């Protein structure tokens, strides 16, 4: 893409763009409906101008390819920039995920927004600050070392009457600088903004109903579209009776492209009615496995390759000489993303340009995928991020955008596609199933001397391939037949120092449903197996579960979070289960779990406190204590909110959530058939936040979720002596496990 140099003022005059921060209001959203693919502003990730611009009034616009999915990074990234530039946070205006304005910093995933995206913004701000101080030194006739910066004003230390401001030095002009990796960043000891809790900038508009979500966006001449889904996932479209909808007032047209079938109308209700009334004939298809044979199918699926994630010593020989050996099999269900608000997007395809408004977590990836689908250059497509109702993983946002593109191209007008609940639950890509088998051996002193683990997980064609778009697949438009469940091998290697260990992931050729990453992909499932098995070993050794873990851990920060969680939970050291648990029909218990996320960053330990009943199978998580170390904490309140969200959502996934289907399609297409945790069922979350200002900032959006299923499983064992090895822990599964272990 060709980069054109211009001033900020000229760029805005020529393009008609209104840059806003925080949230998009209705008028601002309409003002963004301009020519797609504008490339006047630098978006090169090695240039300061890609990340920053300063207006004549001192406002600092910060441009980021990362997007706020409800994580609070809009506030955290503003804090990072404000701190490094020495300006008030209120002066920062953040522009997110607009492919014409922001650098490509990769998708918003993997708890990397602050760790990677924030670090890039920090370095861009440091480069800009250094350049501004040097400019001021020349203007004021002093050495840079004689200057100080406060609130965007640069003063001579010895004479405060001599000063200049950022806006006077650079306002409305470009820096034209490469990012300088040697530009000094601020000493954390001098932080006044980072490390302090800041109110989320988006909350006031959200609680007063003024916030504009993607679902609220409207553009001129917009039509409304609905896609008519096949009755079976692999069905083909045989015929369409367009006469069946001729009486629907406001219908614009029926659109058929291969197996893609949709309707477009002047009003949303007309589109809904037309989609419901349209008669179509589809072929039969029953290609899904039987639900009750899922894990047999997983085990028998052809293996593309074996991926060894840890290999040390000789575990087979060590198992042969162990004083005690154990083995267990763990199963983790298929999950849907279950976004509370179904996905929505608008596309405007005309004059060889494409503009898309989407809540995509990966606007730059979406642009690339749409370009391939349409057979046009990336430069012809502009994707503008507008916050949706959340996703935490690749849900239906991108698919809704592709639907809108197909319908807009057919009509020559902007088309808004609003998914319905059945679309979101039935057709979003899924978190794939995981099957794990672990064997371990203890010596006579109760130490782990052998560990062998196998995980059956889908293969990954390429992490950059994204997830095939439904519209491209149905319409037979160009697309990669990719399989991308995310990096689901992570945390398959145990996070302890063990003398003899072999961990292998069998990467499978296929998986029953189109997979994608869903919050804490792989890290949750693999940690669940490893940490539940670690508890089983502790029980076999007659050891306290925390003491047993500490016995096998030599990482100081890991030890610190485990001890912090134990102290905050007032953990009383003893083996699990509690006395007389196996004889009791009901009881309360506690369980612990630990993870070093991906075995390289963010440390988390959690203690879950539960009540369980072996007769009814009911499990209630009353309280979860979390000790969390993600290095430098940007916004403590923001991190706490992320931890709380991790816990509550994952308790829901652990106790309730499981995709259901027949041989043709997903059948859990509403909240009755795919239940989630209710407000009265939400546990208390108690957090010990460990801040390390001198260390790098790591992520908090996913790590705490990794420890919840195992902590709950271990707590149920402590309460009633029943081991739960299949997620979710439904009442039927609890009672069945109790019968097996009676």
Short mmCIF file of N, CA and C in Angstrom, two decimals, residues 303-311 453-461 485-493 502-508 526:
data_model
loop_
_atom_site.label_atom_id
_atom_site.label_comp_id
_atom_site.label_asym_id
_atom_site.label_seq_id
_atom_site.Cartn_x
_atom_site.Cartn_y
_atom_site.Cartn_z
N UNK A 303 -4.39 -38.54 13.01
CA UNK A 303 -3.45 -37.57 13.58
C UNK A 303 -2.60 -36.97 12.46
N UNK A 304 -2.60 -35.65 12.36
CA UNK A 304 -1.77 -34.97 11.36
C UNK A 304 -0.30 -35.00 11.76
N UNK A 305 -0.04 -34.77 13.04
CA UNK A 305 1.33 -34.85 13.54
C UNK A 305 1.29 -34.90 15.06
N UNK A 306 2.38 -35.39 15.64
CA UNK A 306 2.54 -35.34 17.09
C UNK A 306 3.48 -34.20 17.44
N UNK A 307 3.05 -33.40 18.40
CA UNK A 307 3.82 -32.23 18.81
C UNK A 307 4.24 -32.43 20.27
N UNK A 308 5.51 -32.68 20.48
CA UNK A 308 6.03 -32.88 21.83
C UNK A 308 6.30 -31.52 22.45
N UNK A 309 5.68 -31.26 23.58
CA UNK A 309 5.85 -29.95 24.22
C UNK A 309 6.81 -29.97 25.39
N UNK A 310 7.14 -31.17 25.89
CA UNK A 310 8.17 -31.28 26.92
C UNK A 310 8.67 -32.72 26.94
N UNK A 311 9.98 -32.86 26.99
CA UNK A 311 10.59 -34.18 27.01
C UNK A 311 11.85 -34.11 27.86
N UNK A 453 1.92 -37.46 29.53
CA UNK A 453 0.61 -36.91 29.19
C UNK A 453 0.41 -36.88 27.68
N UNK A 454 -0.83 -37.13 27.29
CA UNK A 454 -1.22 -37.06 25.88
C UNK A 454 -2.47 -36.19 25.77
N UNK A 455 -2.47 -35.32 24.76
CA UNK A 455 -3.63 -34.46 24.51
C UNK A 455 -4.06 -34.65 23.06
N UNK A 456 -5.36 -34.80 22.85
CA UNK A 456 -5.91 -34.89 21.50
C UNK A 456 -6.59 -33.55 21.19
N UNK A 457 -5.98 -32.79 20.29
CA UNK A 457 -6.46 -31.45 19.96
C UNK A 457 -6.34 -31.23 18.45
N UNK A 458 -7.13 -30.32 17.88
CA UNK A 458 -7.06 -30.12 16.42
C UNK A 458 -5.71 -29.54 15.98
N UNK A 459 -5.37 -29.82 14.75
CA UNK A 459 -4.17 -29.24 14.17
C UNK A 459 -4.40 -27.76 13.89
N UNK A 460 -3.33 -27.07 13.60
CA UNK A 460 -3.36 -25.65 13.24
C UNK A 460 -2.69 -25.53 11.88
N UNK A 461 -3.45 -25.09 10.87
CA UNK A 461 -2.84 -24.94 9.55
C UNK A 461 -1.83 -23.79 9.56
N UNK A 485 -7.82 -23.39 15.59
CA UNK A 485 -8.43 -23.37 16.91
C UNK A 485 -7.71 -22.47 17.89
N UNK A 486 -6.67 -21.75 17.42
CA UNK A 486 -5.80 -21.00 18.31
C UNK A 486 -4.65 -21.88 18.76
N UNK A 487 -3.79 -21.33 19.59
CA UNK A 487 -2.62 -22.08 20.07
C UNK A 487 -3.02 -23.01 21.22
N UNK A 488 -3.79 -24.03 20.88
CA UNK A 488 -4.37 -24.88 21.91
C UNK A 488 -3.38 -25.88 22.51
N UNK A 489 -2.14 -25.87 22.05
CA UNK A 489 -1.13 -26.73 22.67
C UNK A 489 -0.55 -26.11 23.94
N UNK A 490 -0.78 -24.80 24.14
CA UNK A 490 -0.13 -24.11 25.25
C UNK A 490 -0.57 -24.69 26.60
N UNK A 491 0.40 -24.72 27.54
CA UNK A 491 0.21 -25.26 28.88
C UNK A 491 -0.08 -26.75 28.91
N UNK A 492 0.17 -27.45 27.79
CA UNK A 492 0.10 -28.91 27.85
C UNK A 492 1.28 -29.47 28.64
N UNK A 493 2.41 -28.79 28.59
CA UNK A 493 3.55 -29.19 29.41
C UNK A 493 3.29 -28.79 30.85
N UNK A 502 7.18 -36.47 29.80
CA UNK A 502 6.96 -36.46 28.35
C UNK A 502 5.52 -36.00 28.13
N UNK A 503 5.36 -34.87 27.45
CA UNK A 503 4.03 -34.33 27.12
C UNK A 503 3.93 -34.22 25.61
N UNK A 504 2.87 -34.79 25.06
CA UNK A 504 2.71 -34.78 23.61
C UNK A 504 1.27 -34.39 23.26
N UNK A 505 1.14 -33.61 22.20
CA UNK A 505 -0.17 -33.25 21.66
C UNK A 505 -0.36 -33.96 20.33
N UNK A 506 -1.41 -34.75 20.24
CA UNK A 506 -1.76 -35.37 18.96
C UNK A 506 -2.62 -34.36 18.20
N UNK A 507 -2.04 -33.77 17.16
CA UNK A 507 -2.75 -32.74 16.39
C UNK A 507 -3.61 -33.42 15.33
N UNK A 508 -4.91 -33.30 15.47
CA UNK A 508 -5.87 -34.06 14.67
C UNK A 508 -6.18 -33.38 13.35
N UNK A 526 -5.96 -27.63 29.02
CA UNK A 526 -4.74 -28.36 29.38
C UNK A 526 -4.39 -28.16 30.86
#
